[in-house]
Tab-separated table of C-alpha atoms and ligand atoms in Angstrom:
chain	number	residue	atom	x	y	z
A	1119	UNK	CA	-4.378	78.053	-117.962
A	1120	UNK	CA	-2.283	80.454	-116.046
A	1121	UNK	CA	-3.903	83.944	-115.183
A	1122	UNK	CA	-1.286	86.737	-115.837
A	1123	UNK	CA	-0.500	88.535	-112.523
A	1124	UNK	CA	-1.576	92.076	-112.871
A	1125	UNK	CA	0.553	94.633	-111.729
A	1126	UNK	CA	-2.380	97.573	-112.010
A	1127	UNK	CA	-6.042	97.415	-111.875
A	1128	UNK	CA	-5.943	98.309	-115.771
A	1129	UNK	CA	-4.186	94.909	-116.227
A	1130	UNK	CA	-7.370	92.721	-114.434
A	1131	UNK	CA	-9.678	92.311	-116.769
A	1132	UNK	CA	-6.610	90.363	-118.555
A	1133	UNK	CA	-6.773	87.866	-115.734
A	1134	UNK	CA	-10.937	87.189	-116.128
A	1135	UNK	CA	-10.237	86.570	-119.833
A	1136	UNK	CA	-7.470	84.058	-119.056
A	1137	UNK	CA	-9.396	82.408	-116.454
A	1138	UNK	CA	-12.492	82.162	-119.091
A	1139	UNK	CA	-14.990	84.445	-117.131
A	1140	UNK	CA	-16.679	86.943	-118.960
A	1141	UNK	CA	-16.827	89.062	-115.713
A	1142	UNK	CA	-16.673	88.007	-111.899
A	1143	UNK	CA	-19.091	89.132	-108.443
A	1144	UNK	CA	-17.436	91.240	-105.543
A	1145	UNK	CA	-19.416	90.270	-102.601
A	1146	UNK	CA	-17.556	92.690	-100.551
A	1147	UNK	CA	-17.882	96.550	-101.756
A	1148	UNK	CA	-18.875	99.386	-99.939
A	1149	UNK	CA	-21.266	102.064	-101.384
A	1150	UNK	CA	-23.228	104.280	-99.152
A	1151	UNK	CA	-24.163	108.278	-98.808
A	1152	UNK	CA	-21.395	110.358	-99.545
A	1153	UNK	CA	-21.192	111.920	-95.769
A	1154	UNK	CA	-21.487	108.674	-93.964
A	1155	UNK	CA	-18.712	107.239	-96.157
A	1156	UNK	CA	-16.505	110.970	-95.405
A	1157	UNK	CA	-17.259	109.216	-91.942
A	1158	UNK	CA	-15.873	105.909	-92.291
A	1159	UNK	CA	-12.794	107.422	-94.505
A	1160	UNK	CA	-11.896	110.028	-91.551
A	1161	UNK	CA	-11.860	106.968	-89.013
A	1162	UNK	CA	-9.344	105.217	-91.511
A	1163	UNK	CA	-7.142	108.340	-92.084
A	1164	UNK	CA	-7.019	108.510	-88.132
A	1165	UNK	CA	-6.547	105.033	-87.115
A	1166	UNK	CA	-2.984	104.977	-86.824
A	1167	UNK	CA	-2.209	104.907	-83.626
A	1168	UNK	CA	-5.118	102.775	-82.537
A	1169	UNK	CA	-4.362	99.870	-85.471
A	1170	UNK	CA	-0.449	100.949	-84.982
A	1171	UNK	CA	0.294	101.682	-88.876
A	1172	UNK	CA	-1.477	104.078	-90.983
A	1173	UNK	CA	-4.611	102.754	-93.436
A	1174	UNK	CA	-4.697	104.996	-96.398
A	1175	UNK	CA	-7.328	104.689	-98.738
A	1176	UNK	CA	-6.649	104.519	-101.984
A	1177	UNK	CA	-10.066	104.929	-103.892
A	1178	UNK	CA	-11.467	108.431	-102.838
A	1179	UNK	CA	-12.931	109.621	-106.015
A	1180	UNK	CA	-16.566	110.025	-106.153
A	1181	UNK	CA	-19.276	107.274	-106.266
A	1182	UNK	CA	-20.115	107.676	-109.927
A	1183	UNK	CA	-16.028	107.229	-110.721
A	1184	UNK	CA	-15.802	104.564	-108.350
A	1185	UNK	CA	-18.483	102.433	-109.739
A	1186	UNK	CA	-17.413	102.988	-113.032
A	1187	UNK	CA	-14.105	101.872	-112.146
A	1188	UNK	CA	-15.458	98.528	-111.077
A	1189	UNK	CA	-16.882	98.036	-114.125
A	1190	UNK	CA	-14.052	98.518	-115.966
A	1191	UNK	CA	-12.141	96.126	-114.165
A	1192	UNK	CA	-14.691	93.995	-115.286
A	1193	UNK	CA	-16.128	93.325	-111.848
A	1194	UNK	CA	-20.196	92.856	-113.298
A	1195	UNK	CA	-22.108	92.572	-110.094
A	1196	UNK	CA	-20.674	93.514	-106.558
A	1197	UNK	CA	-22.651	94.190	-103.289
A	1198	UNK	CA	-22.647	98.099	-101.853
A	1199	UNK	CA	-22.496	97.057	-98.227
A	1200	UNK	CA	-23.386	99.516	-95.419
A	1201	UNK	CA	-23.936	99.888	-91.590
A	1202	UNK	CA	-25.380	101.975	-88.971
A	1203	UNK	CA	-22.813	102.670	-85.800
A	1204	UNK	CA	-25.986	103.681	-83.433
A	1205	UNK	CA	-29.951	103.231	-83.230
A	1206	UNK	CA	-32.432	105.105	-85.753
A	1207	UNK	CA	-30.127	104.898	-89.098
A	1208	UNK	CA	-30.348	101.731	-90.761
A	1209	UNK	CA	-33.722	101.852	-92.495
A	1210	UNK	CA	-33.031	105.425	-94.075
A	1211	UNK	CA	-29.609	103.363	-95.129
A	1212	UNK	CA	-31.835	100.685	-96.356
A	1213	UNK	CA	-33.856	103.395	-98.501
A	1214	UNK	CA	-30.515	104.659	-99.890
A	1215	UNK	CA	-29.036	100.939	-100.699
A	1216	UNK	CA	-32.144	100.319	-102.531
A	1217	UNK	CA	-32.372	102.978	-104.418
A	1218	UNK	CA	-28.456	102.774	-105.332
A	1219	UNK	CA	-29.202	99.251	-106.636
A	1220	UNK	CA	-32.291	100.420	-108.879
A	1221	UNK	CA	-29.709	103.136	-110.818
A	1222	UNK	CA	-27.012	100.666	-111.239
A	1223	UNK	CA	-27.450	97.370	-113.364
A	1224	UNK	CA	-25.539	94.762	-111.344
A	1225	UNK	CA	-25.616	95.958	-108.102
A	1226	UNK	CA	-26.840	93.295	-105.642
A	1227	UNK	CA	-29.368	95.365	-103.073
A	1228	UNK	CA	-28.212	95.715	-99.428
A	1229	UNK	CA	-29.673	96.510	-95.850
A	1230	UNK	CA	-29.037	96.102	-92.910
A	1231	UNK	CA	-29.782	96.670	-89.138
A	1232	UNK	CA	-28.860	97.185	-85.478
A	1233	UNK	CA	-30.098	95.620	-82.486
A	1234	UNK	CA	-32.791	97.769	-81.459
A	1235	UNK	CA	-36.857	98.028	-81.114
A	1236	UNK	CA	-38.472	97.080	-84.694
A	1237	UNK	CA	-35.210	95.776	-86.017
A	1238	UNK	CA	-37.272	92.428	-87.052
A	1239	UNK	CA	-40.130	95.030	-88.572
A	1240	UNK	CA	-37.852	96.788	-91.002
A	1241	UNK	CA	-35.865	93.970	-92.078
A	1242	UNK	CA	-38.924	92.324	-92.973
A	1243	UNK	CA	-39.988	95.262	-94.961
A	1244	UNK	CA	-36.632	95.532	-96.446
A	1245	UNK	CA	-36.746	92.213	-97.746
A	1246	UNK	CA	-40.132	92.826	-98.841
A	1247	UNK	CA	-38.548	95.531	-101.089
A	1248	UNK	CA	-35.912	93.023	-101.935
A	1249	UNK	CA	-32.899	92.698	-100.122
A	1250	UNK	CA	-30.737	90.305	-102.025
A	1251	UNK	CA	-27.651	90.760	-99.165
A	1252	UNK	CA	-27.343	92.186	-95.520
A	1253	UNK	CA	-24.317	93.767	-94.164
A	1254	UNK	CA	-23.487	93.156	-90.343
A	1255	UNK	CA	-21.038	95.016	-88.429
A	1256	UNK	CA	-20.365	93.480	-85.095
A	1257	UNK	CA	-17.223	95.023	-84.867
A	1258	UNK	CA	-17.906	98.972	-85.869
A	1259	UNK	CA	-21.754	98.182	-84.176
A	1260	UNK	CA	-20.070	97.485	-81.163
A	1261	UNK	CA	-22.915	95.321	-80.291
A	1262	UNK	CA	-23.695	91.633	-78.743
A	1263	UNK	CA	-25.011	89.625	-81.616
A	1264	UNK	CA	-26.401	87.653	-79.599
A	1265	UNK	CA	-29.084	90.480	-78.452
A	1266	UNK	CA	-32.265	90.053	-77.603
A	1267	UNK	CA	-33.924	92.132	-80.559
A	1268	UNK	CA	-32.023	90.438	-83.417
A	1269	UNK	CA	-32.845	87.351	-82.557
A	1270	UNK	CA	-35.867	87.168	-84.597
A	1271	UNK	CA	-33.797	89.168	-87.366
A	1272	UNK	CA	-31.526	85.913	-87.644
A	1273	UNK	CA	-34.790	83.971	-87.798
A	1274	UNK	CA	-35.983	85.745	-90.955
A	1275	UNK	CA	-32.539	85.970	-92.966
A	1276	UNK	CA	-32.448	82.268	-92.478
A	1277	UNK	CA	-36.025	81.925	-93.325
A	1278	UNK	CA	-35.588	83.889	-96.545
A	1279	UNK	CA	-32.353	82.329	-97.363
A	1280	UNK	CA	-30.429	86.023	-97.603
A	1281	UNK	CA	-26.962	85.775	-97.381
A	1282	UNK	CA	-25.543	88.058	-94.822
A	1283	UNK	CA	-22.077	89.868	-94.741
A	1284	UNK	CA	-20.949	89.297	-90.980
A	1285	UNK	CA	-18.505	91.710	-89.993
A	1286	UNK	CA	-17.493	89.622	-86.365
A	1287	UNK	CA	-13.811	88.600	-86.075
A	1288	UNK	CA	-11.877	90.863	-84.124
A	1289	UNK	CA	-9.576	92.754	-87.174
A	1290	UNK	CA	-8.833	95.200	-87.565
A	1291	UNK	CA	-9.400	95.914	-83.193
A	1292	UNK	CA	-12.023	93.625	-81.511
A	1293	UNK	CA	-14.557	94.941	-79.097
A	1294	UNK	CA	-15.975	92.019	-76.304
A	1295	UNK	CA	-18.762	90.769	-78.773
A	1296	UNK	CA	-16.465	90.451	-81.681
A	1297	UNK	CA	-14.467	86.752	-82.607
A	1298	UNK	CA	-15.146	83.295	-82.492
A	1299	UNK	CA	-16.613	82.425	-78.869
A	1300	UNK	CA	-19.500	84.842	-79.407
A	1301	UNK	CA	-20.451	84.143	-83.349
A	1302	UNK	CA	-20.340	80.359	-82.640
A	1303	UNK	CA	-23.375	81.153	-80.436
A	1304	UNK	CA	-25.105	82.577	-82.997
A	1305	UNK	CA	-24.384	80.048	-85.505
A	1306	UNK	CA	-25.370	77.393	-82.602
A	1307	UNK	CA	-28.853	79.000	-82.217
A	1308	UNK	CA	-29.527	79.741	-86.376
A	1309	UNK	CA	-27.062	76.608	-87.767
A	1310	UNK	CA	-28.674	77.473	-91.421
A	1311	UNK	CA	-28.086	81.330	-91.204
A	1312	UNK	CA	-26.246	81.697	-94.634
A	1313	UNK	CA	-23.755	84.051	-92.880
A	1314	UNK	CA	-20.686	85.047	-95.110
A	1315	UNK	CA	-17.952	85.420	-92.767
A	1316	UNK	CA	-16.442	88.565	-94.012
A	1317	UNK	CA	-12.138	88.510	-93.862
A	1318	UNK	CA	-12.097	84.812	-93.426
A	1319	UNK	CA	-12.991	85.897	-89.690
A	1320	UNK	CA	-9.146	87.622	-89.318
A	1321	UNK	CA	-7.372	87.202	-87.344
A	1322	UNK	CA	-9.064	83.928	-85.923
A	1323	UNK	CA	-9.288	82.342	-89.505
A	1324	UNK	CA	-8.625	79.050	-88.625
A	1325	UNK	CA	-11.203	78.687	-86.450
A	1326	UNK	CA	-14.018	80.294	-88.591
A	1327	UNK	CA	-12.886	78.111	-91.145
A	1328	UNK	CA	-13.607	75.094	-89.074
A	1329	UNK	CA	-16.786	76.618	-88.006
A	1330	UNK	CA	-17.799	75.761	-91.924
A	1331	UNK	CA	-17.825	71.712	-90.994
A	1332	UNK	CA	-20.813	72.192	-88.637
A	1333	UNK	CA	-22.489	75.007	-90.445
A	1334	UNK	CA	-22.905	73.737	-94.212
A	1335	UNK	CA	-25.092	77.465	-95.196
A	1336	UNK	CA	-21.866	79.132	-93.963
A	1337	UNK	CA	-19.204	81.059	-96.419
A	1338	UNK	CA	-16.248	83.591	-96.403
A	1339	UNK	CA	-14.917	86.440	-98.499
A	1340	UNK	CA	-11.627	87.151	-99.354
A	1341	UNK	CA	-11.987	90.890	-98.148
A	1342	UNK	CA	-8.399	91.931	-96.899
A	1343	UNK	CA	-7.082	88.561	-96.457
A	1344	UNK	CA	-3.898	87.264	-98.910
A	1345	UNK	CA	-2.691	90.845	-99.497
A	1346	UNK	CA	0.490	92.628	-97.606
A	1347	UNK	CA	-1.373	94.623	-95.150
A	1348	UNK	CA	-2.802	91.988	-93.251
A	1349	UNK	CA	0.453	89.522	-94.370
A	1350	UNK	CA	2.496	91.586	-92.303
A	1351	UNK	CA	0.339	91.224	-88.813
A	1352	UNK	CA	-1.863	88.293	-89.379
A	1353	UNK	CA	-0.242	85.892	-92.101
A	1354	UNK	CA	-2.779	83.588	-93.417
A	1355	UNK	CA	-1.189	79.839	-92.392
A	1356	UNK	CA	-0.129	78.619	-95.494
A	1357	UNK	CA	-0.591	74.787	-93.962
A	1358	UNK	CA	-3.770	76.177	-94.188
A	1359	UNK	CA	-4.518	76.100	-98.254
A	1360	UNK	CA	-5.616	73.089	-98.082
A	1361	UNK	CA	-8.687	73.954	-96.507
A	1362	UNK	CA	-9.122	77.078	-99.170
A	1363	UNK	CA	-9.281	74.177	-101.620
A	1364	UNK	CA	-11.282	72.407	-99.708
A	1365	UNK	CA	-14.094	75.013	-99.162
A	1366	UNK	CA	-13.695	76.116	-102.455
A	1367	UNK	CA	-17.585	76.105	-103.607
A	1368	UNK	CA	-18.209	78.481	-100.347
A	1369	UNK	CA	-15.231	81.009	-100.215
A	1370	UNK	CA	-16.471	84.563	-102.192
A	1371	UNK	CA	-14.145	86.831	-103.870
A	1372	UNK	CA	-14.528	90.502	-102.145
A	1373	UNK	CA	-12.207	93.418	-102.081
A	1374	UNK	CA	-13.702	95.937	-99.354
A	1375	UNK	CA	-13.273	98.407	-102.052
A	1376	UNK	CA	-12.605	101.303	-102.007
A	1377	UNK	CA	-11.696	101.486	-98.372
A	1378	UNK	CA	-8.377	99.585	-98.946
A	1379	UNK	CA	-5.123	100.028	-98.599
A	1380	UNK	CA	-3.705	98.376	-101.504
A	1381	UNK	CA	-4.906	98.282	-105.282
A	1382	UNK	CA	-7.491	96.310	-105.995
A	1383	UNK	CA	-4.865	94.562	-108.795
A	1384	UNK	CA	-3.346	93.703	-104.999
A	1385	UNK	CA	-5.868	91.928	-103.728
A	1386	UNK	CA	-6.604	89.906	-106.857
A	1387	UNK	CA	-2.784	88.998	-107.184
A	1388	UNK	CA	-2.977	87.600	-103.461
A	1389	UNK	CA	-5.635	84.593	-104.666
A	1390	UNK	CA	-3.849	84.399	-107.759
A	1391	UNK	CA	-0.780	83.329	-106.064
A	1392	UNK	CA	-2.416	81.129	-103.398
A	1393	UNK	CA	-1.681	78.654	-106.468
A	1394	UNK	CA	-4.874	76.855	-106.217
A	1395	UNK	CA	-5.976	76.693	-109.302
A	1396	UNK	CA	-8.555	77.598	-111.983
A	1397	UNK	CA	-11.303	75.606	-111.397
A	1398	UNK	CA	-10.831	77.268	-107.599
A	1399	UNK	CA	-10.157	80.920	-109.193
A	1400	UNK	CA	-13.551	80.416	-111.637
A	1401	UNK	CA	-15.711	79.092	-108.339
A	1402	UNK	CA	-14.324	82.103	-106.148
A	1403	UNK	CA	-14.646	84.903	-108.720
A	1404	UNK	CA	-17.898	84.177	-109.983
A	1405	UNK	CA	-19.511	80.823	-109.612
A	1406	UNK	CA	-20.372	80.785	-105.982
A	1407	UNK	CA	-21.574	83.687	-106.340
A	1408	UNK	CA	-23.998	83.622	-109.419
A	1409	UNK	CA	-25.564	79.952	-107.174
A	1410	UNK	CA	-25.657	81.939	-104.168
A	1411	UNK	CA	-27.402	85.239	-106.533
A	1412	UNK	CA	-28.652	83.163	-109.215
A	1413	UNK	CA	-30.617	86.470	-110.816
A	1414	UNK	CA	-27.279	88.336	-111.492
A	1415	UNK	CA	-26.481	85.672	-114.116
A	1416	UNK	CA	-29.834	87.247	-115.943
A	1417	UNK	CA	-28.098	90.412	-116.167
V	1964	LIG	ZN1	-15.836	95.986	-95.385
């Protein structure tokens, strides 16, 4: 079977029906309110000069359009990751993600948190309410994972068995907390955190990737990685498919829609032409995924 490489997003679905999946998982998407995202979007249409080339993003239209969108690129469950930048937001953004996930069939529900007084109290609650994913943003947070108030909040995701979304190499600009040295001492004090290392940990990916011999609960998405934005500065070692193949059953296919760059026919296109096959395609689409979400396959 050879997927057809698609030159627009209204050419993708044509690759899920070659591969043989009815639809695939996007563990990577952002949804959140509409003037926290104008946030995030401003920071992206001025980080020029601090990443040193501009990032426009390419999927602006409104949240309704956007999801739709997904869904007609046949993407049938994705996650709508968000994140606080200070103290005192991320339960109100918990609220929100919850809510989002009740109006829309197929959205996985996210929270999340920030090192601060009754962190452990509200992620408790929000996985009460049922939190199915958590979003971490070391690197936007600008905080020490390693703090002293989430250390019981690592205790309960790994408790629960809740994947989290780690934001913690140092792309796109790393603070001191972000990158391998720190998140190893994480993983060293919660080895069965299911952390999903978001980016493949870029630009340190070879090192995350060996982080995944110690840490069997441990997994990656594809966010940004394989496509010509990050090509150009950070090149993904191709002596380094291999272990792609290798880690197949724990690598997740995510976009960081819609705050990209490129089309999200782009990013597709750049595991397509890693060349490692369909059975490796079919795990990283959707498989790993549905075992690590097993209630989206009810859907
Ligand atoms: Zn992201």
């Amino acid at each position: 079977v050879t997927a057809p490489i698609p030159r627009e997003d209204s050419d993708v679905p044509a690759v899920w029906q070659a591969l043989g999946l009815p639809w695939i998982v996007d563990a990577h998407v952002h949804a959140m309110p509409d003037a926290l995202q104008a946030k995030v979007w401003a920071y992206f249409d001025s980080a020029g000069p601090l990443l040193g080339r501009s990032w426009p993003v390419l999927y602006k239209q409104d949240l309704a359009t956007r999801t739709q969108l997904l869904r007609d690129m046949g993407v049938g469950a994705f996650t709508s990751l968000l994140y606080p930048h200070k103290p005192g937001m991320s339960e109100s953004l918990n609220s929100w993600a919850a809510q989002f996930a009740r109006e829309n069939p197929g959205c996985l529900q996210t929270a999340t948190f920030f090192p601060e007084p009754g962190a452990a109290a509200y992620v408790r609650r929000a996985i009460e309410a049922g939190a199915q994913v958590f979003k971490v943003h070391v690197q936007v947070g600008r905080f020490d994972p390693r703090d002293e108030h989430l250390e019981e909040v690592w205790g309960l995701l790994t408790e629960a068995r809740i994947p989290a979304v780690v934001h913690c190499g140092h792309g796109p600009v790393g603070t001191e907390w972000t990158g391998i040295g720190v998140w190893s001492q994480v993983m060293a004090r919660h080895p069965r955190l299911r952390a999903i290392i978001a980016h493949l940990g870029m630009p340190e990916v070879e090192a995350f990737l060996d982080l995944a011999d110690i840490y069997p609960e441990l997994r990656f998405d594809t966010a940004g990685v394989f496509v010509d934005f990050t090509e150009d500065m950070w090149p993904f070692p191709t002596e380094r498919y291999g272990r792609l193949l290798a880690l197949g059953d724990r690598i997740l296919f995510g976009s960081d829609y819609p705050t990209i760059p490129n089309t999200y026919a782009h990013q597709v296109s750049g595991l397509l032409n890693l060349g490692l096959g369909t059975d490796w395609l079919r795990a990283v689409f959707r498989d790993n995924a549905l075992r690590l979400w097993p209630s989206i396959g009810d859907a």
